[in-house]
GROMACS .gro file of C-alpha atoms in nm:
model
  402
    1UNK     CA    1  -0.023   0.038   0.002
    2UNK     CA    2   0.171   0.362  -0.124
    3UNK     CA    3   0.209   0.619   0.115
    4UNK     CA    4  -0.140   0.763  -0.130
    5UNK     CA    5  -0.344   0.464  -0.007
    6UNK     CA    6  -0.327   0.467   0.363
    7UNK     CA    7  -0.684   0.531   0.542
    8UNK     CA    8  -0.717   0.921   0.695
    9UNK     CA    9  -0.559   0.906   1.045
   10UNK     CA   10  -0.348   0.625   0.991
   11UNK     CA   11   0.063   0.716   0.887
   12UNK     CA   12   0.330   0.523   0.705
   13UNK     CA   13   0.472   0.355   0.960
   14UNK     CA   14   0.805   0.507   1.035
   15UNK     CA   15   1.181   0.299   0.867
   16UNK     CA   16   1.339   0.041   1.127
   17UNK     CA   17   1.664   0.261   1.226
   18UNK     CA   18   1.983   0.135   1.144
   19UNK     CA   19   2.157  -0.102   1.445
   20UNK     CA   20   2.450   0.049   1.525
   21UNK     CA   21   2.688  -0.324   1.523
   22UNK     CA   22   3.122  -0.352   1.457
   23UNK     CA   23   3.035  -0.627   1.183
   24UNK     CA   24   2.841  -0.321   0.980
   25UNK     CA   25   3.123  -0.067   1.006
   26UNK     CA   26   3.377  -0.345   0.907
   27UNK     CA   27   3.147  -0.378   0.619
   28UNK     CA   28   3.163  -0.009   0.542
   29UNK     CA   29   3.427   0.037   0.253
   30UNK     CA   30   3.481   0.422   0.376
   31UNK     CA   31   3.537   0.330   0.709
   32UNK     CA   32   3.795   0.031   0.564
   33UNK     CA   33   3.998   0.199   0.409
   34UNK     CA   34   4.027   0.489   0.644
   35UNK     CA   35   4.133   0.194   0.856
   36UNK     CA   36   4.401  -0.017   0.652
   37UNK     CA   37   4.579   0.404   0.503
   38UNK     CA   38   4.641   0.441   0.928
   39UNK     CA   39   4.793   0.135   0.998
   40UNK     CA   40   5.003   0.215   0.709
   41UNK     CA   41   5.101   0.537   0.798
   42UNK     CA   42   5.164   0.383   1.166
   43UNK     CA   43   5.365   0.087   1.047
   44UNK     CA   44   5.551   0.357   0.809
   45UNK     CA   45   5.630   0.557   1.123
   46UNK     CA   46   5.747   0.258   1.363
   47UNK     CA   47   5.959   0.200   1.078
   48UNK     CA   48   6.165   0.518   1.034
   49UNK     CA   49   6.136   0.546   1.474
   50UNK     CA   50   6.305   0.179   1.495
   51UNK     CA   51   6.570   0.293   1.224
   52UNK     CA   52   6.617   0.625   1.349
   53UNK     CA   53   6.661   0.486   1.711
   54UNK     CA   54   6.938   0.147   1.535
   55UNK     CA   55   7.161   0.462   1.461
   56UNK     CA   56   7.166   0.702   1.709
   57UNK     CA   57   7.212   0.318   1.947
   58UNK     CA   58   7.507   0.281   1.599
   59UNK     CA   59   7.621   0.647   1.590
   60UNK     CA   60   7.720   0.622   2.009
   61UNK     CA   61   7.824   0.346   2.084
   62UNK     CA   62   8.167   0.524   1.776
   63UNK     CA   63   8.128   0.845   1.993
   64UNK     CA   64   7.991   1.065   1.724
   65UNK     CA   65   7.727   1.319   1.877
   66UNK     CA   66   7.416   1.359   1.735
   67UNK     CA   67   7.126   1.649   1.695
   68UNK     CA   68   7.212   1.998   1.480
   69UNK     CA   69   7.429   2.176   1.729
   70UNK     CA   70   7.710   2.120   1.485
   71UNK     CA   71   7.567   2.418   1.314
   72UNK     CA   72   7.716   2.644   1.494
   73UNK     CA   73   8.079   2.490   1.481
   74UNK     CA   74   8.362   2.709   1.252
   75UNK     CA   75   8.367   2.565   0.899
   76UNK     CA   76   8.725   2.517   0.829
   77UNK     CA   77   8.685   2.567   0.522
   78UNK     CA   78   8.622   2.834   0.199
   79UNK     CA   79   8.370   2.847  -0.033
   80UNK     CA   80   8.495   2.965  -0.362
   81UNK     CA   81   8.196   3.112  -0.588
   82UNK     CA   82   7.954   3.289  -0.344
   83UNK     CA   83   7.682   3.577  -0.364
   84UNK     CA   84   7.660   3.628   0.041
   85UNK     CA   85   8.046   3.782   0.251
   86UNK     CA   86   8.163   3.449   0.370
   87UNK     CA   87   8.499   3.248   0.461
   88UNK     CA   88   8.613   2.966   0.658
   89UNK     CA   89   8.541   3.113   1.049
   90UNK     CA   90   8.165   3.097   0.957
   91UNK     CA   91   7.951   2.885   1.080
   92UNK     CA   92   7.814   2.553   0.870
   93UNK     CA   93   7.459   2.744   0.925
   94UNK     CA   94   7.660   2.979   0.678
   95UNK     CA   95   7.844   2.766   0.467
   96UNK     CA   96   7.451   2.586   0.410
   97UNK     CA   97   7.318   2.957   0.351
   98UNK     CA   98   7.588   3.042   0.083
   99UNK     CA   99   7.518   2.693  -0.101
  100UNK     CA  100   7.184   2.770  -0.146
  101UNK     CA  101   7.214   3.091  -0.235
  102UNK     CA  102   7.454   2.904  -0.543
  103UNK     CA  103   7.208   2.641  -0.639
  104UNK     CA  104   6.869   2.914  -0.628
  105UNK     CA  105   7.137   3.120  -0.910
  106UNK     CA  106   7.203   2.870  -1.116
  107UNK     CA  107   6.833   2.700  -1.149
  108UNK     CA  108   6.697   3.026  -1.161
  109UNK     CA  109   6.928   3.129  -1.404
  110UNK     CA  110   6.844   2.757  -1.635
  111UNK     CA  111   6.480   2.812  -1.584
  112UNK     CA  112   6.491   3.141  -1.719
  113UNK     CA  113   6.678   3.024  -2.032
  114UNK     CA  114   6.570   2.727  -2.065
  115UNK     CA  115   6.196   2.828  -2.120
  116UNK     CA  116   6.321   3.085  -2.453
  117UNK     CA  117   6.536   2.825  -2.598
  118UNK     CA  118   6.203   2.562  -2.583
  119UNK     CA  119   6.022   2.812  -2.633
  120UNK     CA  120   6.246   2.904  -2.960
  121UNK     CA  121   6.289   2.613  -3.090
  122UNK     CA  122   5.878   2.480  -3.026
  123UNK     CA  123   5.813   2.757  -3.276
  124UNK     CA  124   6.071   2.666  -3.539
  125UNK     CA  125   5.926   2.244  -3.510
  126UNK     CA  126   5.559   2.496  -3.666
  127UNK     CA  127   5.824   2.708  -3.868
  128UNK     CA  128   5.642   2.656  -4.242
  129UNK     CA  129   6.054   2.702  -4.357
  130UNK     CA  130   6.200   2.352  -4.383
  131UNK     CA  131   6.484   2.467  -4.224
  132UNK     CA  132   6.390   2.633  -3.981
  133UNK     CA  133   6.152   2.308  -3.867
  134UNK     CA  134   6.421   2.069  -3.951
  135UNK     CA  135   6.655   2.249  -3.700
  136UNK     CA  136   6.460   2.254  -3.443
  137UNK     CA  137   6.362   1.867  -3.472
  138UNK     CA  138   6.764   1.808  -3.467
  139UNK     CA  139   6.764   2.048  -3.168
  140UNK     CA  140   6.507   1.856  -2.998
  141UNK     CA  141   6.648   1.452  -3.060
  142UNK     CA  142   6.991   1.563  -3.035
  143UNK     CA  143   7.001   1.692  -2.677
  144UNK     CA  144   6.708   1.488  -2.557
  145UNK     CA  145   6.835   1.137  -2.558
  146UNK     CA  146   7.197   1.283  -2.481
  147UNK     CA  147   7.280   1.162  -2.086
  148UNK     CA  148   7.276   1.544  -1.906
  149UNK     CA  149   7.614   1.452  -1.749
  150UNK     CA  150   7.796   1.400  -2.017
  151UNK     CA  151   7.647   1.682  -2.191
  152UNK     CA  152   7.740   1.894  -1.894
  153UNK     CA  153   8.147   1.799  -1.945
  154UNK     CA  154   8.161   1.838  -2.252
  155UNK     CA  155   8.016   2.248  -2.200
  156UNK     CA  156   8.228   2.317  -1.941
  157UNK     CA  157   8.573   2.095  -2.161
  158UNK     CA  158   8.442   2.350  -2.431
  159UNK     CA  159   8.496   2.660  -2.171
  160UNK     CA  160   8.799   2.578  -1.978
  161UNK     CA  161   8.943   2.540  -2.354
  162UNK     CA  162   8.896   2.905  -2.440
  163UNK     CA  163   9.178   3.149  -2.448
  164UNK     CA  164   9.335   3.295  -2.220
  165UNK     CA  165   9.215   3.626  -1.975
  166UNK     CA  166   9.427   3.886  -2.161
  167UNK     CA  167   9.346   3.714  -2.489
  168UNK     CA  168   8.968   3.688  -2.401
  169UNK     CA  169   8.701   3.730  -2.713
  170UNK     CA  170   8.550   4.104  -2.680
  171UNK     CA  171   8.252   4.195  -2.763
  172UNK     CA  172   8.204   4.556  -2.779
  173UNK     CA  173   8.500   4.557  -2.507
  174UNK     CA  174   8.180   4.575  -2.263
  175UNK     CA  175   8.212   4.176  -2.181
  176UNK     CA  176   8.473   3.999  -2.254
  177UNK     CA  177   8.473   3.574  -2.245
  178UNK     CA  178   8.807   3.345  -2.141
  179UNK     CA  179   8.850   3.012  -1.957
  180UNK     CA  180   8.836   3.238  -1.614
  181UNK     CA  181   8.461   3.291  -1.717
  182UNK     CA  182   8.264   3.557  -1.857
  183UNK     CA  183   8.297   3.915  -1.715
  184UNK     CA  184   8.014   4.101  -1.748
  185UNK     CA  185   7.888   4.503  -1.643
  186UNK     CA  186   7.764   4.475  -1.296
  187UNK     CA  187   7.536   4.658  -1.021
  188UNK     CA  188   7.858   4.887  -0.830
  189UNK     CA  189   7.714   4.816  -0.445
  190UNK     CA  190   7.617   4.524  -0.283
  191UNK     CA  191   7.342   4.745  -0.183
  192UNK     CA  192   7.159   4.878  -0.539
  193UNK     CA  193   7.129   4.438  -0.560
  194UNK     CA  194   6.951   4.345  -0.200
  195UNK     CA  195   6.747   4.636  -0.322
  196UNK     CA  196   6.628   4.538  -0.673
  197UNK     CA  197   6.564   4.171  -0.550
  198UNK     CA  198   6.334   4.322  -0.242
  199UNK     CA  199   6.171   4.503  -0.499
  200UNK     CA  200   6.125   4.085  -0.687
  201UNK     CA  201   5.990   4.007  -0.404
  202UNK     CA  202   5.751   4.186  -0.425
  203UNK     CA  203   5.611   4.210  -0.755
  204UNK     CA  204   5.554   3.803  -0.701
  205UNK     CA  205   5.412   3.917  -0.385
  206UNK     CA  206   5.148   4.140  -0.531
  207UNK     CA  207   5.124   3.942  -0.807
  208UNK     CA  208   4.987   3.619  -0.614
  209UNK     CA  209   4.794   3.890  -0.476
  210UNK     CA  210   4.696   4.002  -0.856
  211UNK     CA  211   4.610   3.647  -0.897
  212UNK     CA  212   4.328   3.626  -0.597
  213UNK     CA  213   4.156   3.929  -0.745
  214UNK     CA  214   4.175   3.778  -1.038
  215UNK     CA  215   4.029   3.439  -0.971
  216UNK     CA  216   3.730   3.658  -0.679
  217UNK     CA  217   3.663   3.819  -1.087
  218UNK     CA  218   3.550   3.554  -1.257
  219UNK     CA  219   3.618   3.808  -1.600
  220UNK     CA  220   3.540   3.743  -1.977
  221UNK     CA  221   3.723   3.485  -2.166
  222UNK     CA  222   3.852   3.705  -2.392
  223UNK     CA  223   4.050   3.969  -2.114
  224UNK     CA  224   4.283   3.622  -2.006
  225UNK     CA  225   4.540   3.730  -2.323
  226UNK     CA  226   4.631   3.987  -2.062
  227UNK     CA  227   4.740   3.759  -1.778
  228UNK     CA  228   5.090   3.710  -1.895
  229UNK     CA  229   5.125   4.082  -1.896
  230UNK     CA  230   5.056   4.164  -1.605
  231UNK     CA  231   5.263   3.901  -1.454
  232UNK     CA  232   5.633   4.079  -1.692
  233UNK     CA  233   5.487   4.414  -1.572
  234UNK     CA  234   5.496   4.291  -1.182
  235UNK     CA  235   5.790   4.135  -1.184
  236UNK     CA  236   5.992   4.342  -1.401
  237UNK     CA  237   5.838   4.696  -1.368
  238UNK     CA  238   5.857   4.711  -0.991
  239UNK     CA  239   6.251   4.653  -0.990
  240UNK     CA  240   6.208   4.976  -1.291
  241UNK     CA  241   5.925   5.176  -1.029
  242UNK     CA  242   6.263   5.187  -0.737
  243UNK     CA  243   6.526   5.288  -0.990
  244UNK     CA  244   6.217   5.636  -1.068
  245UNK     CA  245   6.254   5.645  -0.746
  246UNK     CA  246   6.599   5.637  -0.547
  247UNK     CA  247   6.745   5.734  -0.925
  248UNK     CA  248   6.984   5.564  -1.171
  249UNK     CA  249   7.236   5.299  -1.008
  250UNK     CA  250   7.615   5.281  -1.041
  251UNK     CA  251   7.656   4.970  -1.257
  252UNK     CA  252   8.072   4.881  -1.295
  253UNK     CA  253   8.188   4.807  -1.690
  254UNK     CA  254   8.518   4.482  -1.621
  255UNK     CA  255   8.797   4.613  -1.723
  256UNK     CA  256   9.188   4.423  -1.783
  257UNK     CA  257   9.409   4.473  -1.531
  258UNK     CA  258   9.667   4.236  -1.478
  259UNK     CA  259   9.609   3.875  -1.529
  260UNK     CA  260   9.240   3.891  -1.483
  261UNK     CA  261   8.935   4.167  -1.476
  262UNK     CA  262   8.832   4.398  -1.251
  263UNK     CA  263   8.518   4.571  -1.207
  264UNK     CA  264   8.180   4.449  -1.274
  265UNK     CA  265   8.128   4.047  -1.197
  266UNK     CA  266   8.252   3.695  -1.347
  267UNK     CA  267   8.055   3.419  -1.400
  268UNK     CA  268   8.263   3.140  -1.352
  269UNK     CA  269   8.351   2.804  -1.655
  270UNK     CA  270   8.133   2.599  -1.337
  271UNK     CA  271   7.836   2.838  -1.377
  272UNK     CA  272   7.807   2.854  -1.686
  273UNK     CA  273   7.906   2.570  -1.792
  274UNK     CA  274   7.597   2.401  -1.551
  275UNK     CA  275   7.404   2.667  -1.609
  276UNK     CA  276   7.404   2.563  -2.046
  277UNK     CA  277   7.373   2.160  -1.949
  278UNK     CA  278   7.079   2.234  -1.779
  279UNK     CA  279   6.945   2.470  -2.074
  280UNK     CA  280   6.973   2.274  -2.339
  281UNK     CA  281   6.890   1.969  -2.168
  282UNK     CA  282   6.546   2.098  -2.082
  283UNK     CA  283   6.480   2.391  -2.319
  284UNK     CA  284   6.467   2.004  -2.608
  285UNK     CA  285   6.188   1.888  -2.356
  286UNK     CA  286   5.993   2.238  -2.345
  287UNK     CA  287   6.081   2.268  -2.690
  288UNK     CA  288   5.825   1.972  -2.794
  289UNK     CA  289   5.551   2.097  -2.436
  290UNK     CA  290   5.516   2.402  -2.620
  291UNK     CA  291   5.478   2.255  -2.933
  292UNK     CA  292   5.258   2.016  -2.779
  293UNK     CA  293   5.056   2.338  -2.629
  294UNK     CA  294   4.971   2.524  -2.948
  295UNK     CA  295   4.881   2.186  -3.193
  296UNK     CA  296   4.671   2.128  -2.848
  297UNK     CA  297   4.447   2.480  -2.965
  298UNK     CA  298   4.214   2.361  -3.293
  299UNK     CA  299   4.270   2.513  -3.618
  300UNK     CA  300   3.943   2.667  -3.671
  301UNK     CA  301   3.985   2.922  -3.396
  302UNK     CA  302   4.296   3.025  -3.654
  303UNK     CA  303   4.138   3.029  -4.007
  304UNK     CA  304   3.895   3.188  -3.780
  305UNK     CA  305   4.140   3.458  -3.632
  306UNK     CA  306   4.261   3.408  -3.987
  307UNK     CA  307   3.948   3.546  -4.164
  308UNK     CA  308   3.924   3.919  -3.920
  309UNK     CA  309   4.255   4.052  -4.062
  310UNK     CA  310   4.453   3.941  -3.728
  311UNK     CA  311   4.834   3.914  -3.853
  312UNK     CA  312   5.027   3.569  -3.655
  313UNK     CA  313   5.216   3.796  -3.480
  314UNK     CA  314   4.788   3.961  -3.295
  315UNK     CA  315   4.682   3.493  -3.308
  316UNK     CA  316   4.928   3.410  -3.131
  317UNK     CA  317   4.967   3.644  -2.870
  318UNK     CA  318   4.576   3.661  -2.837
  319UNK     CA  319   4.467   3.398  -2.914
  320UNK     CA  320   4.683   3.029  -2.942
  321UNK     CA  321   4.916   3.113  -2.644
  322UNK     CA  322   4.585   3.164  -2.385
  323UNK     CA  323   4.465   2.846  -2.458
  324UNK     CA  324   4.748   2.670  -2.507
  325UNK     CA  325   4.897   2.757  -2.162
  326UNK     CA  326   4.646   2.559  -1.989
  327UNK     CA  327   4.839   2.218  -2.163
  328UNK     CA  328   5.182   2.363  -2.121
  329UNK     CA  329   5.171   2.512  -1.759
  330UNK     CA  330   5.147   2.185  -1.575
  331UNK     CA  331   5.419   1.953  -1.768
  332UNK     CA  332   5.654   2.250  -1.789
  333UNK     CA  333   5.647   2.292  -1.331
  334UNK     CA  334   5.781   1.996  -1.398
  335UNK     CA  335   6.105   2.072  -1.578
  336UNK     CA  336   6.145   2.331  -1.361
  337UNK     CA  337   6.112   2.115  -1.066
  338UNK     CA  338   6.354   1.892  -1.266
  339UNK     CA  339   6.602   2.097  -1.301
  340UNK     CA  340   6.655   2.219  -0.929
  341UNK     CA  341   6.650   1.887  -0.856
  342UNK     CA  342   7.016   1.794  -1.147
  343UNK     CA  343   7.177   2.067  -1.060
  344UNK     CA  344   7.377   1.880  -0.762
  345UNK     CA  345   7.496   1.741  -1.070
  346UNK     CA  346   7.789   2.055  -0.993
  347UNK     CA  347   7.955   1.839  -0.798
  348UNK     CA  348   8.059   1.654  -1.073
  349UNK     CA  349   8.344   1.985  -1.206
  350UNK     CA  350   8.364   2.108  -0.918
  351UNK     CA  351   8.095   2.403  -0.841
  352UNK     CA  352   7.965   2.437  -0.540
  353UNK     CA  353   7.617   2.414  -0.579
  354UNK     CA  354   7.349   2.230  -0.245
  355UNK     CA  355   7.508   1.957  -0.264
  356UNK     CA  356   7.878   1.986  -0.374
  357UNK     CA  357   7.841   2.140  -0.017
  358UNK     CA  358   7.681   1.958   0.172
  359UNK     CA  359   7.968   1.643   0.123
  360UNK     CA  360   8.209   1.886   0.286
  361UNK     CA  361   8.034   1.980   0.606
  362UNK     CA  362   7.919   1.551   0.611
  363UNK     CA  363   8.325   1.536   0.658
  364UNK     CA  364   8.431   1.722   0.830
  365UNK     CA  365   8.088   1.706   1.070
  366UNK     CA  366   8.067   1.343   1.067
  367UNK     CA  367   7.703   1.402   1.097
  368UNK     CA  368   7.598   1.270   0.803
  369UNK     CA  369   7.248   1.206   0.918
  370UNK     CA  370   7.172   1.546   0.996
  371UNK     CA  371   7.350   1.721   0.709
  372UNK     CA  372   7.191   1.453   0.460
  373UNK     CA  373   6.809   1.539   0.648
  374UNK     CA  374   6.914   1.895   0.636
  375UNK     CA  375   6.984   1.959   0.238
  376UNK     CA  376   6.633   1.649   0.171
  377UNK     CA  377   6.534   1.952   0.327
  378UNK     CA  378   6.606   2.286   0.125
  379UNK     CA  379   6.512   2.074  -0.197
  380UNK     CA  380   6.223   1.960  -0.146
  381UNK     CA  381   6.148   2.301  -0.003
  382UNK     CA  382   6.228   2.510  -0.333
  383UNK     CA  383   6.044   2.184  -0.491
  384UNK     CA  384   5.715   2.249  -0.302
  385UNK     CA  385   5.799   2.653  -0.411
  386UNK     CA  386   5.795   2.618  -0.748
  387UNK     CA  387   5.529   2.411  -0.809
  388UNK     CA  388   5.345   2.660  -0.601
  389UNK     CA  389   5.476   2.974  -0.758
  390UNK     CA  390   5.363   2.738  -1.162
  391UNK     CA  391   5.013   2.657  -0.978
  392UNK     CA  392   4.884   2.971  -0.967
  393UNK     CA  393   5.013   3.147  -1.255
  394UNK     CA  394   4.856   2.845  -1.372
  395UNK     CA  395   4.522   2.954  -1.205
  396UNK     CA  396   4.546   3.242  -1.364
  397UNK     CA  397   4.544   3.150  -1.728
  398UNK     CA  398   4.321   2.902  -1.679
  399UNK     CA  399   3.923   2.999  -1.861
  400UNK     CA  400   3.663   2.910  -1.581
  401UNK     CA  401   3.374   2.722  -1.772
  402UNK     CA  402   3.119   2.966  -1.652
   0.00000   0.00000   0.00000
């Protein structure tokens, strides 16, 4: 009998309440999956605790102390290339700071250079010019199938075979390339560089705020073309605003004095080789990302843009790239993190990045477990930061479905 047929004055009998039983709880797939995950987590933590406990006992039997107090001890070794003041009397923690800055320096430079080369090669792969298309294809196949360490050592060998300082290759008497490195003009004071660095970080904060505002606004799809321009203005325009406010910055130019160049700054052969090795290798993968991203855009949209008289530059800027970025950003983020991790290959040519310096700290301090844990944590933190920034930019370029 349906509810509609129940006589007036009689109410339908309520459904019986489910009784809470352990067997019923166990047969709930959701509850059972949580129990399995909790058991696995407890097991992993127990194994980790057991291994750490055994390692500490083994070290204590050998008279080796554990803990992170060694970071305040005197380092006792020099670091040839550094962005901040450092000498052998400083602490291990100061040595880590120098190593992290060197790693960031080579990683960020390689990311920028790999992106530029990958963009050019990726567009060349789709060019109607036969020569450009073939050269780009050869580049991708050669560098993508060459071991990165081999490429790195090859670049370092070439750089160390360059002419000596007195016979350095001159670029308009402004920059000089020799077996000592690449001497270029640079800011005369460290304070000016710190000011520009703070301005760049301020641009990142503003970019994050703009991204949040864009998500809330949910503007029309056609306005998404301005997102890359907004990002470029905030990151490059903020330092320029400070230059206008505080006046022009003094720039020192390199000059040959004696057996070396004085003034400006010199990029060491180790830094150049590591940057080229990372950039040329990763650029081959970014080129394929660019090619696949552009090809993901419907051909009909390109033909429609051509039919209204847009130039090729405007078609790529307003139609192709705003849509292709949704496809390109996630895999590009993976390649950027790969550049950071592969910067540890600098140990093969003597560049003082994090892995190289950490090996020296392990040898001198004897705190192998703690030093390796610190190194892993630093790499993990930087990788998460790069991924977070790329996710932020990915949200900015996404086209919101209404």
